Short mmCIF file of C-alpha atoms in Angstrom, two decimals:
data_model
loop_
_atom_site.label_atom_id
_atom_site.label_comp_id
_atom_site.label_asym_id
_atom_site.label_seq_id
_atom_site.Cartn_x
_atom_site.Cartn_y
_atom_site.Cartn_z
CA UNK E 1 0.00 0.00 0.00
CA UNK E 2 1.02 3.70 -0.57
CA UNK E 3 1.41 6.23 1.98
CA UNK E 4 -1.45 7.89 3.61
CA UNK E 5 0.07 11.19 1.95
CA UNK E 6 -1.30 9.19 -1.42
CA UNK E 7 -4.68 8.98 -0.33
CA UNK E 8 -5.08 12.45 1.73
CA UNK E 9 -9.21 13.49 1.27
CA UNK E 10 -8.19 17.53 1.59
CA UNK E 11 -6.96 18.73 -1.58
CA UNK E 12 -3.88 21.27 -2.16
CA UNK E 13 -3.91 24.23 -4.54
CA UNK E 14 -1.02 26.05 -5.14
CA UNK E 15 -0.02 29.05 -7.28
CA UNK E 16 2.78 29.28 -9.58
CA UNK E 17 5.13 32.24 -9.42
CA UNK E 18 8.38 33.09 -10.05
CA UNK E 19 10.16 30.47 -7.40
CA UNK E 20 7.81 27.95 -9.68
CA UNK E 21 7.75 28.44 -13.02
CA UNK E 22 9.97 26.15 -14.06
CA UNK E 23 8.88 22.81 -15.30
CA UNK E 24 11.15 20.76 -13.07
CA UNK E 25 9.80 22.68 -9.88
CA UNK E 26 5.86 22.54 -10.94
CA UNK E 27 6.35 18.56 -11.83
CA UNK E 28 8.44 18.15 -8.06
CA UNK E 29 4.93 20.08 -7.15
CA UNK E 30 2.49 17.52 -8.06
CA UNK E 31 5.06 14.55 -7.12
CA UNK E 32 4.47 16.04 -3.49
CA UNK E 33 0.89 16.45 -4.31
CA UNK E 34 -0.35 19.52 -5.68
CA UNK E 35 -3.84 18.72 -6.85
CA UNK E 36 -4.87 22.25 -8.70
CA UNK E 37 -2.34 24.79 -10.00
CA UNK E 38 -3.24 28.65 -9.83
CA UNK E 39 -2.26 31.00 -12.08
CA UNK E 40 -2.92 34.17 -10.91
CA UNK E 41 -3.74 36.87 -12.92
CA UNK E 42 -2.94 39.69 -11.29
CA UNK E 43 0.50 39.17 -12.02
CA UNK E 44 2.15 37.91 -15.47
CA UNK E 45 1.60 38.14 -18.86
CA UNK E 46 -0.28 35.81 -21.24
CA UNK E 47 2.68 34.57 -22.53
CA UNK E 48 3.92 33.40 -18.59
CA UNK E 49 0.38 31.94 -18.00
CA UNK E 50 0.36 29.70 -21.42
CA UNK E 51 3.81 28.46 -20.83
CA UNK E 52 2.73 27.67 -17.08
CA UNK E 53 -0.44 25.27 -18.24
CA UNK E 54 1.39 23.94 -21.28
CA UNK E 55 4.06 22.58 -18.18
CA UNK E 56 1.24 21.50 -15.64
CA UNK E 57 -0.27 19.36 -18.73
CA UNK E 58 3.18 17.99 -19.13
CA UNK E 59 3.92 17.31 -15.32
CA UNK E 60 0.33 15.61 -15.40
CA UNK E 61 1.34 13.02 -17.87
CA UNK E 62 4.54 12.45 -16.03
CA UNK E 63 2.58 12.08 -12.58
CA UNK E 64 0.08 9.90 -14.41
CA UNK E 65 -2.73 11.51 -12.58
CA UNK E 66 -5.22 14.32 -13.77
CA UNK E 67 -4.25 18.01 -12.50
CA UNK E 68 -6.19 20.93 -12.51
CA UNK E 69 -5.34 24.15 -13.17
CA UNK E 70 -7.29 27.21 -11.98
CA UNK E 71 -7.59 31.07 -13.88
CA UNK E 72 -7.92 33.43 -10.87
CA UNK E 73 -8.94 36.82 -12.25
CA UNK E 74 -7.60 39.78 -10.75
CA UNK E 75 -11.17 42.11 -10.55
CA UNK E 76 -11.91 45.38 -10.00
CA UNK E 77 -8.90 47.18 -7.82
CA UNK E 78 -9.96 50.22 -6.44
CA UNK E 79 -6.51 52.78 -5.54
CA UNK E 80 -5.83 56.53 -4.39
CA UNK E 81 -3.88 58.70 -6.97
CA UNK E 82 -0.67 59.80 -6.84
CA UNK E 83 1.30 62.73 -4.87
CA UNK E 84 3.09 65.47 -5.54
CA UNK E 85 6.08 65.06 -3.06
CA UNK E 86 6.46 61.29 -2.23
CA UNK E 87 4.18 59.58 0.19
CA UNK E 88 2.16 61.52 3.12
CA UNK E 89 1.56 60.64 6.89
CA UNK E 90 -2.41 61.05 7.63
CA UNK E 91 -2.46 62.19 11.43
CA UNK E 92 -5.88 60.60 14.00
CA UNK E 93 -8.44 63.26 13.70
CA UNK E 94 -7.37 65.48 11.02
CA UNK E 95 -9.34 66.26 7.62
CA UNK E 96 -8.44 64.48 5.04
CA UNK E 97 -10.68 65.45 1.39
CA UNK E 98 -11.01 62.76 -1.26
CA UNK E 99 -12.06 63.74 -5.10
CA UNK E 100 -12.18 62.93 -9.00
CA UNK E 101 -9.12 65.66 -9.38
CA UNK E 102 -6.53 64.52 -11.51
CA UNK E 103 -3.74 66.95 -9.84
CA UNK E 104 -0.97 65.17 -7.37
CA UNK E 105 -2.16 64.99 -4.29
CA UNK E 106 -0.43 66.41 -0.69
CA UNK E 107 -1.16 66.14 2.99
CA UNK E 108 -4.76 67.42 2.83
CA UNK E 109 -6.07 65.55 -0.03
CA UNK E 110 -5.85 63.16 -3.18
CA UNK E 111 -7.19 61.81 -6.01
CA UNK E 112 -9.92 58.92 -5.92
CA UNK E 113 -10.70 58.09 -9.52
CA UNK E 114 -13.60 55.80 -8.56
CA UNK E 115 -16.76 57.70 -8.97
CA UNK E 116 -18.38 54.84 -8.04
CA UNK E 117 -17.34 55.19 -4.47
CA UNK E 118 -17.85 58.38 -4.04
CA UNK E 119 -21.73 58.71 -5.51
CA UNK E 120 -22.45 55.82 -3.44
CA UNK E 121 -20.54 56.61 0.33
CA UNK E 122 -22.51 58.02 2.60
CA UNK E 123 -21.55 60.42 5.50
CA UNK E 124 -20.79 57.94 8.14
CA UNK E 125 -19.41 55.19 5.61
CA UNK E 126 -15.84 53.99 6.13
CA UNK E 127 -12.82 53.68 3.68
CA UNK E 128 -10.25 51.08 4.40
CA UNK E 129 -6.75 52.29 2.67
CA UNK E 130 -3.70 50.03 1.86
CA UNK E 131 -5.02 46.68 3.48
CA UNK E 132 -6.95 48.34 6.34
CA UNK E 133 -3.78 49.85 7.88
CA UNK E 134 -5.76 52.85 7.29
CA UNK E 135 -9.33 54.18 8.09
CA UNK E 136 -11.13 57.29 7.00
CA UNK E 137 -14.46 58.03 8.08
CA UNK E 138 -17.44 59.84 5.83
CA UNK E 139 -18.12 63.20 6.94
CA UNK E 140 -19.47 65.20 3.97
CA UNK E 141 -20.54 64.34 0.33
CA UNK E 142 -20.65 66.78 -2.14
CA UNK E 143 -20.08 66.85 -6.28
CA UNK E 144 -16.94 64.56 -7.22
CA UNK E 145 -16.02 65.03 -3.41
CA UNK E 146 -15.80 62.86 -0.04
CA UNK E 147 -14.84 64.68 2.75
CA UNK E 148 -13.40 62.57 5.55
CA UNK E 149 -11.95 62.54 8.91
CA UNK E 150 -9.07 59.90 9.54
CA UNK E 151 -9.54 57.07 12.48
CA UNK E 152 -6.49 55.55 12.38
CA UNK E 153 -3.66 57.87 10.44
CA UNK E 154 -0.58 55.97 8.93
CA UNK E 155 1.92 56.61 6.19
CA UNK E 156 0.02 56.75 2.93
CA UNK E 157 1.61 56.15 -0.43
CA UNK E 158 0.22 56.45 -4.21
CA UNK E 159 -1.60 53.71 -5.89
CA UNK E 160 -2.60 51.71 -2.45
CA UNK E 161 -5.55 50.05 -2.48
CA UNK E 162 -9.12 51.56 -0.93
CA UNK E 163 -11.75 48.81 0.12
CA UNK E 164 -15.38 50.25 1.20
CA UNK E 165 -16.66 47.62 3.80
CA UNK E 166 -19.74 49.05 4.13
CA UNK E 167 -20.70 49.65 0.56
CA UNK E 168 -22.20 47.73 -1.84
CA UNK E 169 -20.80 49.65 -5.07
CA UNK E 170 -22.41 49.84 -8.23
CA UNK E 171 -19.26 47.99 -10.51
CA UNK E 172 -19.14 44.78 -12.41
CA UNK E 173 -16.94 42.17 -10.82
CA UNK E 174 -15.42 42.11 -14.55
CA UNK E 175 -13.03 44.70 -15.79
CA UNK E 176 -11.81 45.00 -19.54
CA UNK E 177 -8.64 43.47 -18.62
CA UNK E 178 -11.11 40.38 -16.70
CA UNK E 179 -12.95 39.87 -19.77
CA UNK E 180 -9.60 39.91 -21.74
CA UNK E 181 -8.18 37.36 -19.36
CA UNK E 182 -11.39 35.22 -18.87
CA UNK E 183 -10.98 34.45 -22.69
CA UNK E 184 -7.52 33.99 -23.01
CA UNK E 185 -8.10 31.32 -20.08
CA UNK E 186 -10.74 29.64 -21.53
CA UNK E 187 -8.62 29.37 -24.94
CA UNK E 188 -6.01 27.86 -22.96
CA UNK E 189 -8.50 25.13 -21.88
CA UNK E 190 -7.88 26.04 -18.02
CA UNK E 191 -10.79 24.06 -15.90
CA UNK E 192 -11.53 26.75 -13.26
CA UNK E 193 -11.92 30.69 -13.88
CA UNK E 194 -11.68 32.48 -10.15
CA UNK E 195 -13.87 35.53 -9.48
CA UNK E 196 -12.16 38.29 -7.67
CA UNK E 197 -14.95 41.07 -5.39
CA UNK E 198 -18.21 39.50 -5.58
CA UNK E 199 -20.70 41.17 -4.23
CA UNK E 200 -23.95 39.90 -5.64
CA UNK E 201 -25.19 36.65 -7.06
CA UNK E 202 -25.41 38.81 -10.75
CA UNK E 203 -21.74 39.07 -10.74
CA UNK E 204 -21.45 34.81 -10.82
CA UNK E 205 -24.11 34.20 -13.05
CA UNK E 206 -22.66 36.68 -15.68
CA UNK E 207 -19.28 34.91 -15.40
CA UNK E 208 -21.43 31.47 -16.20
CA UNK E 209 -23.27 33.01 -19.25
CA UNK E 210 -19.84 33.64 -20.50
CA UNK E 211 -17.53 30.12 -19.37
CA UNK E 212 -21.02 28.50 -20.70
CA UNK E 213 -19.74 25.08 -19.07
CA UNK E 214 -16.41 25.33 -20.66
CA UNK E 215 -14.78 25.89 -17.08
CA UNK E 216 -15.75 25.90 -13.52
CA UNK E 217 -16.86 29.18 -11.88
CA UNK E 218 -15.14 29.61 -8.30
CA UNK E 219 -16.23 32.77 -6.51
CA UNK E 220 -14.04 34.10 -3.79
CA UNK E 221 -15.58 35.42 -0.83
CA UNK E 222 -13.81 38.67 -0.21
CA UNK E 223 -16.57 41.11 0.30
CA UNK E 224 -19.35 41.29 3.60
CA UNK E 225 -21.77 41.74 0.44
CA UNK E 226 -20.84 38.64 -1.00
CA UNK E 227 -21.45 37.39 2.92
CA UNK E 228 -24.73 38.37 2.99
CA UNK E 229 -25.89 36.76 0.14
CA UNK E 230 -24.00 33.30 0.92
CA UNK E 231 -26.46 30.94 -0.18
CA UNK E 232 -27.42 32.07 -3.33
CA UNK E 233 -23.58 33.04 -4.85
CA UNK E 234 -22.81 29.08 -3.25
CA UNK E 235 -25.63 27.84 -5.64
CA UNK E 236 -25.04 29.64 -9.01
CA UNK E 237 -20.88 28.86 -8.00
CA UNK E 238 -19.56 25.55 -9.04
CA UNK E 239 -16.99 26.36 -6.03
CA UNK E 240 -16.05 28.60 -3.47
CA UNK E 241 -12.95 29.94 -2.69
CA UNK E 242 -12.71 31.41 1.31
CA UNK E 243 -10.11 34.44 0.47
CA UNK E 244 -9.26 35.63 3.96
CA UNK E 245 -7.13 38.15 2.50
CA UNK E 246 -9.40 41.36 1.23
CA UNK E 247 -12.37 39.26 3.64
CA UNK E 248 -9.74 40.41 6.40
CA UNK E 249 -9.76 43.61 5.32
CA UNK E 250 -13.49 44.31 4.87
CA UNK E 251 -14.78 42.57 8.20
CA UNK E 252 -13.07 42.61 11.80
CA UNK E 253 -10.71 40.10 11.90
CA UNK E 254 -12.91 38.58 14.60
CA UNK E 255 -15.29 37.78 12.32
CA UNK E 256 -13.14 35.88 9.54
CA UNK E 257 -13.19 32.67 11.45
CA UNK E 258 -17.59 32.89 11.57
CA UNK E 259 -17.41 33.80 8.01
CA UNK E 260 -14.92 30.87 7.06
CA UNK E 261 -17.19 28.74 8.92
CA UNK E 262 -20.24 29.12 7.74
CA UNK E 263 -19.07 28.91 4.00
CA UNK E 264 -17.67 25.72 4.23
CA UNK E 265 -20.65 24.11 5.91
CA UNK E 266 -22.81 26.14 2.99
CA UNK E 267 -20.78 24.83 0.04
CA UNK E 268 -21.05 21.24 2.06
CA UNK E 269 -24.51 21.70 2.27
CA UNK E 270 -24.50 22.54 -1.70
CA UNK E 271 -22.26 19.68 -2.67
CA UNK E 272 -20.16 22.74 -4.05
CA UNK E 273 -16.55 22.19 -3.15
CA UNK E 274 -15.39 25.06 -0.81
CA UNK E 275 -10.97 26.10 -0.74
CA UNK E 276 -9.86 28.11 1.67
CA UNK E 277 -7.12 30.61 0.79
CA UNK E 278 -4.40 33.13 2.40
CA UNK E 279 -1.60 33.36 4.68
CA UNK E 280 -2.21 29.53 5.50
CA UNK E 281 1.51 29.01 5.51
CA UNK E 282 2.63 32.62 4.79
CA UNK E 283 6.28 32.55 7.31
CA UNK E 284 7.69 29.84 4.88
CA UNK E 285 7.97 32.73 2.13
CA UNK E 286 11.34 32.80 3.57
CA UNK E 287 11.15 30.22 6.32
CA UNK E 288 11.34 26.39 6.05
CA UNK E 289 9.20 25.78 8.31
CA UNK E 290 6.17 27.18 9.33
CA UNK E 291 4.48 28.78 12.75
CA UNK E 292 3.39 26.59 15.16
CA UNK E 293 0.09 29.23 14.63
CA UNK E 294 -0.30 28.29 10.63
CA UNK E 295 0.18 24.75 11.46
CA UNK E 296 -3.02 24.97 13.33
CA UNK E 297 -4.71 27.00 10.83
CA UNK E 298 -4.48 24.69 7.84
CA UNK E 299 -5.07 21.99 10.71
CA UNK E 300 -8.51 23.67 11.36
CA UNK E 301 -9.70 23.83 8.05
CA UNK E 302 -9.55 20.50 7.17
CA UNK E 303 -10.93 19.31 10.46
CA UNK E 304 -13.89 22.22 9.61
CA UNK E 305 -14.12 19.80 6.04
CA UNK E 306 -12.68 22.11 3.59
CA UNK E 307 -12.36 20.18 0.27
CA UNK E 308 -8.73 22.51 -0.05
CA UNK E 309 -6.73 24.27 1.36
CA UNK E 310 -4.43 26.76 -0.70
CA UNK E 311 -0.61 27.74 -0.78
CA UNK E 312 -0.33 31.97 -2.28
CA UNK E 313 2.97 33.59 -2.24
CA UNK E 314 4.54 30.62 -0.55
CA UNK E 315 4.60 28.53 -3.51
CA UNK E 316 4.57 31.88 -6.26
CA UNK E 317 7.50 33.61 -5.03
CA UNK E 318 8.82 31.92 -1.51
CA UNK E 319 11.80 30.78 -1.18
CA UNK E 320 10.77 27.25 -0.07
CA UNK E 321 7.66 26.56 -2.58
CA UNK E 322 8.04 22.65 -2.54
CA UNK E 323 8.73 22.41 1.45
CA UNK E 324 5.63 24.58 2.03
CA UNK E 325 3.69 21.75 -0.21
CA UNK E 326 4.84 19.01 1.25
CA UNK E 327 4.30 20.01 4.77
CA UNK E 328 0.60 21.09 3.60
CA UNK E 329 0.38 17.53 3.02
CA UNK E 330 1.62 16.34 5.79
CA UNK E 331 -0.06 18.68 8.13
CA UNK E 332 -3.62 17.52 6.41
CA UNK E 333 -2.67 13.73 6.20
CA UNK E 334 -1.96 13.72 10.12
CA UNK E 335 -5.47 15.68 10.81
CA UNK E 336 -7.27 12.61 8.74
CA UNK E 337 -5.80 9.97 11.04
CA UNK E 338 -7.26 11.43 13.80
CA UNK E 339 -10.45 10.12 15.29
CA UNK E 340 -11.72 13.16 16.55
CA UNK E 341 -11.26 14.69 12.30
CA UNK E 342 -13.54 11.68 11.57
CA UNK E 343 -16.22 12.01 14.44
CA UNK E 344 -16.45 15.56 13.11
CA UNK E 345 -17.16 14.47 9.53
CA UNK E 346 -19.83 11.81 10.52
CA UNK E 347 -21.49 14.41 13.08
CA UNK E 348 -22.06 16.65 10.18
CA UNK E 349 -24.04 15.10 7.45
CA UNK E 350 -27.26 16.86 5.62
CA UNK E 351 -30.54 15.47 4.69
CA UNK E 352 -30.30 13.92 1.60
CA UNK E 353 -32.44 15.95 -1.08
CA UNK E 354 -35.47 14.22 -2.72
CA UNK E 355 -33.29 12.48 -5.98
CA UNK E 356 -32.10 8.89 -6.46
CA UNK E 357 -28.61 10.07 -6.52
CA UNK E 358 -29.00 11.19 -3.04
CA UNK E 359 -30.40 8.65 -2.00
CA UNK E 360 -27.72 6.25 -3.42
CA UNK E 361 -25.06 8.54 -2.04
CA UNK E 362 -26.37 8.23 1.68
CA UNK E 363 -27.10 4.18 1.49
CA UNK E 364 -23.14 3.76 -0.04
CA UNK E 365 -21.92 5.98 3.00
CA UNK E 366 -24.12 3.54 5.26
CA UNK E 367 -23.25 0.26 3.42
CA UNK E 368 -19.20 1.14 3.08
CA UNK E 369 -19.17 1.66 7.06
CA UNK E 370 -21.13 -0.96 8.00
CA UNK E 371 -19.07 -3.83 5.19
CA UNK E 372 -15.63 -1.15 6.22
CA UNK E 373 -15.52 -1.18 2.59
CA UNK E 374 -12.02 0.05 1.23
CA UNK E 375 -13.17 2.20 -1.85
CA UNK E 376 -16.20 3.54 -3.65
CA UNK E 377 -16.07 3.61 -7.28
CA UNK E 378 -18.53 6.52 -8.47
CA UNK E 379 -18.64 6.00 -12.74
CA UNK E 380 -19.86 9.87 -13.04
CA UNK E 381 -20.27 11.40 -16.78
CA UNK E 382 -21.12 14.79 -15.37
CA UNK E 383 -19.07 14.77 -11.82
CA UNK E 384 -22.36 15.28 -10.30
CA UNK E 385 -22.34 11.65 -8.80
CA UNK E 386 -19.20 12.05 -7.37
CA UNK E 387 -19.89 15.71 -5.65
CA UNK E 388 -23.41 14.02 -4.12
CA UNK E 389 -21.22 10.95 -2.71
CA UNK E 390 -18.11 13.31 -1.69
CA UNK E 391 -20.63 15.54 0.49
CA UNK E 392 -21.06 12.32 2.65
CA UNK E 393 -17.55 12.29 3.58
CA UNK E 394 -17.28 8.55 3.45
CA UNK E 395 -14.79 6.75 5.20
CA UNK E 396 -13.07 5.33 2.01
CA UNK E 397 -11.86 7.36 -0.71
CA UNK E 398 -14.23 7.89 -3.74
CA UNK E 399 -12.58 6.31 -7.10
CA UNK E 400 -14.38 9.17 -9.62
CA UNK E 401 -14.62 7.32 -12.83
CA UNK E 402 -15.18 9.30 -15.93
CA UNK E 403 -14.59 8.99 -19.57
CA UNK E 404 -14.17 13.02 -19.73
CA UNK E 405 -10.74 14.25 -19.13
CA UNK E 406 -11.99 17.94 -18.40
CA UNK E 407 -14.43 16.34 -15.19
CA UNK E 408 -11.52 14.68 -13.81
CA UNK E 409 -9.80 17.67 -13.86
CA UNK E 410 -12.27 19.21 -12.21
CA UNK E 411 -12.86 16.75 -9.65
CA UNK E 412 -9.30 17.13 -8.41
CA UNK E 413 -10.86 20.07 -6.00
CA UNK E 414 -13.27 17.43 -4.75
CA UNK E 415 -12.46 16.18 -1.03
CA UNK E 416 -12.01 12.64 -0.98
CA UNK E 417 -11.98 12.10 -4.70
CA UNK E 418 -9.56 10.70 -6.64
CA UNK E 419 -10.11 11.24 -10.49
CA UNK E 420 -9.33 8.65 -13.20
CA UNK E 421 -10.18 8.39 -16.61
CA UNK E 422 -11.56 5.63 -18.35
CA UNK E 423 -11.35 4.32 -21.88
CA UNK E 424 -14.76 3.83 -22.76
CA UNK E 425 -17.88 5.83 -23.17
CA UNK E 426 -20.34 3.23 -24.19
CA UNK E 427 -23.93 3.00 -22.87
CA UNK E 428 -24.34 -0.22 -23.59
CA UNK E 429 -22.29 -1.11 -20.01
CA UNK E 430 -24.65 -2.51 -17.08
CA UNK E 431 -23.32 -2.68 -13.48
CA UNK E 432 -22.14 -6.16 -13.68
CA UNK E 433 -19.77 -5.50 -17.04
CA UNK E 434 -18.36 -2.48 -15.19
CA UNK E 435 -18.26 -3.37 -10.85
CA UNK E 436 -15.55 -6.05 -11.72
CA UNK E 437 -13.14 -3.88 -13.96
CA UNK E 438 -13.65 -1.05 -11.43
CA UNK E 439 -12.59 -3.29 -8.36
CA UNK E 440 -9.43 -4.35 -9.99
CA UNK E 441 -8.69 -0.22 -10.86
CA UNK E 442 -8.83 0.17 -7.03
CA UNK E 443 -6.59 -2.76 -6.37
CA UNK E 444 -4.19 -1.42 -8.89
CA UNK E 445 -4.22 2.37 -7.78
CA UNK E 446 -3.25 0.55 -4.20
CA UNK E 447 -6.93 1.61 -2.69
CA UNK E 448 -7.24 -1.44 -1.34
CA UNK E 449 -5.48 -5.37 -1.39
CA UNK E 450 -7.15 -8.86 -2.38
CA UNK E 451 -10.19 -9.99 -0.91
CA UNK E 452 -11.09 -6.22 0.38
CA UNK E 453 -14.67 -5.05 -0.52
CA UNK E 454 -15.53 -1.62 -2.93
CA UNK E 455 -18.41 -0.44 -3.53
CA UNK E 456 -19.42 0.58 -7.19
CA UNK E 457 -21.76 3.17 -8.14
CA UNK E 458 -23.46 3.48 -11.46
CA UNK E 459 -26.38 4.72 -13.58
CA UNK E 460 -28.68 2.75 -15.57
CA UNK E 461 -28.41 3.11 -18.25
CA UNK E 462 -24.78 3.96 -18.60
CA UNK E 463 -23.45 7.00 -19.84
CA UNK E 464 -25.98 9.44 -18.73
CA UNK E 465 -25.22 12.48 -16.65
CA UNK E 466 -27.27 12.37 -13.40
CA UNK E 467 -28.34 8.86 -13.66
CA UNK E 468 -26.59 7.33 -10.39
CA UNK E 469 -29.11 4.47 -9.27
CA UNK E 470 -27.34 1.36 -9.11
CA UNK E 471 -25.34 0.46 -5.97
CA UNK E 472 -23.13 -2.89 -6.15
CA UNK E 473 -20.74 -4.34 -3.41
CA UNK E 474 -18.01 -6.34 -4.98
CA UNK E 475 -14.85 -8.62 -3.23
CA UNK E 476 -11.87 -7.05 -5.13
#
């Protein structure tokens, strides 16, 4: 048998920088088990991004296991002007005026060319500046004008970033250069496109009109907005991404934990697979090792049941990008192998919704506990199969068969699930031409040994998305 670092349920993601770029350090990635690569965005040109999937497809055929790789748009940044004389230091309690003027700004004021912001503040609404190091509150709005009075003063440079907490603007969560991106992505073939500042459930479904099933959609929760309306972004999202960065920003830190929470036990709920992102392991950007703090962190999402948990700048530009993988996986393998991790995973479970599949995905949980089954075999055209049976959380690994390389790829966000494509895509197969030949897969893939019992889950007849109604128990 392999290693229980083989057979981990939480899934990594990690993003590709410049400590990764090279195709020797992003196939040493997915040898230490990378399941879904990120290229973000915000950063590189379109060149860097195709030459970064063209090497994940070729580390994927070297690792002889399906790998996805994830778009994350950058969104709409909002960011003060510039100044005349260098950076300024905004002093507790003074004025400070905010305004469409083009002119470099000084001590007493500075560009904001976001009208958006200012026709929608209101006196008494707060603006966060550069990562919430700063705070301004509302005092006066007038034409092309906020006039504010600074909280908490700091050193203030050009360009920093300005996040309104507790305003829902009136801006897509595309930009031009989104839309440019989203395209070039999806001609690249990538199998997840990442939406940066959602606020309402519009901004996801026009990101689906245009992927039109050709990639995933995973919305990051960044924004209290996108908070508020939880449940509905979580059901028009084919996955949710918990990015405690800008979310840090926008709500008291306090809070982060509630909100991290409650969106993994909403995706759950959903069967939508939920990552959660930023600063897991952010010392080992020039440490080897990490906090005994960020240990615990990546230790409490996966006992929480986050499908993934995600590596930023540690793997894009840290100086240790395949240590801070490897003890990801370690960190996540020891959490499974603790019987407290799987109390909390059977203590959490969901009424089934009124569908076959459901149904079937709640009897296999109940039949693989009570036989200790070693492996369930989900044949899945769609992937929907396998998200009903992952939600579960079974106490075997799920064997996701597909004959569609794209839903393996997308499966590899999946907790529990390991992807593999098969050969055929007949519908003439019934569940006795396809239990044995799935059995033997999971003796060869080292899921389980001679004599060992899998379950095998299938639709009749074969071949048809969201047709899961055949359960089978088979000695391997």
């Amino acid at each position: 048998m392999t290693s229980s670092l083989h057979h981990r349920r939480t899934r990594i993601v990690a993003t590709l920088g410049p400590a990764s770029s090279s195709r020797e350090v992003i196939l040493s990635l997915a040898e230490a088990g990378v399941n879904v690569f990120r290229l973000n965005f915000s950063h590189g040109s379109h060149e860097d991004h195709a030459d970064r999937h063209a090497a994940i497809r070729e580390a994927e055929a070297r690792v002889g296991r399906p790998l996805g790789i994830l778009a994350d748009l950058q969104g709409p940044k909002l960011r003060v002007g510039v100044f005349e004389n260098g950076p300024v230091f905004l002093k507790e309690g003074q004025s400070f005026r905010m305004d469409l003027d083009r002119t470099p700004g000084n001590e007493t004021r500075v560009c904001l060319p976001h009208p958006e912001i200012i026709s929608a503040a209101q006196p008494g609404s707060h603006l966060l500046l550069d990562d919430g190091k700063m705070k301004l509150r509302v005092v006066a709005v007038s034409e092309g004008v906020l006039d504010t009075k600074v909280v908490v003063g700091g050193k203030l440079s050009e360009r920093k970033g300005v996040n309104v907490p507790d305003v829902t603007l009136p801006i897509p969560a595309l930009t031009e250069k989104d839309r440019r991106d989203f395209d070039f992505a999806l001609s690249l073939g990538v199998d997840f496109v990442a939406l940066s500042f959602v606020q309402r459930p519009e901004d996801v479904q026009e990101a689906r009109d245009i992927a039109d099933g050709r990639a995933w959609i995973v919305t990051k929760l960044e924004k209290p907005q996108a908070m508020e309306a939880l449940e509905p972004i979580v059901r028009l999202s084919d996955a949710i991404m918990v990015a405690r960065g800008d979310l840090g920003v926008e709500l008291p830190p306090e809070e982060v934990p509630v909100a991290q929470k409650r969106a993994i036990a909403e995706a759950r709920r959903q069967c939508k697979p939920v990552i959660v992102a930023t600063q897991m392991l952010e010392s080992m950007i020039e440490s080897p090792t990490p906090t005994r703090a960020e240990v615990s962190d990546v230790s409490n999402a996966v006992y929480d049941g986050a499908d993934a948990v995600m590596l930023s700048a540690e793997s894009a530009a840290g100086r240790y990008p395949l240590e801070s993988v490897e003890i990801m996986a370690r960190i996540a393998s020891r959490v499974e192998q603790d019987d407290e991790w799987r109390a909390r995973m059977d203590k959490v479970r969901f009424t089934p919704e009124d569908t076959i599949q459901d149904a079937i995905a709640q009897a296999a949980w109940q039949v693989s506990c009570t036989l200790q089954a070693k492996a369930i075999a989900a044949h899945t055209k769609g992937g929907r199969g396998a998200l009903i049976m992952a939600r579960e959380r079974p106490h075997c690994p799920i064997l996701a068969l597909t004959p569609d390389i794209n839903v393996a790829r997308r499966l590899c966000v999946v907790w529990g699930t390991f992807p593999h494509v098969t050969e055929h895509e007949r519908t003439a197969y019934g569940i006795e031409e396809l239990a044995a030949p799935a059995a033997e897969l999971a003796k060869t893939l080292h899921f389980c040994v001679k004599n060992d019992r899998v379950l095998v889950l299938a639709g009749r007849p074969y071949g048809h998305a969201g047709s899961t109604n055949t359960l089978r128990i088979v000695t391997a």
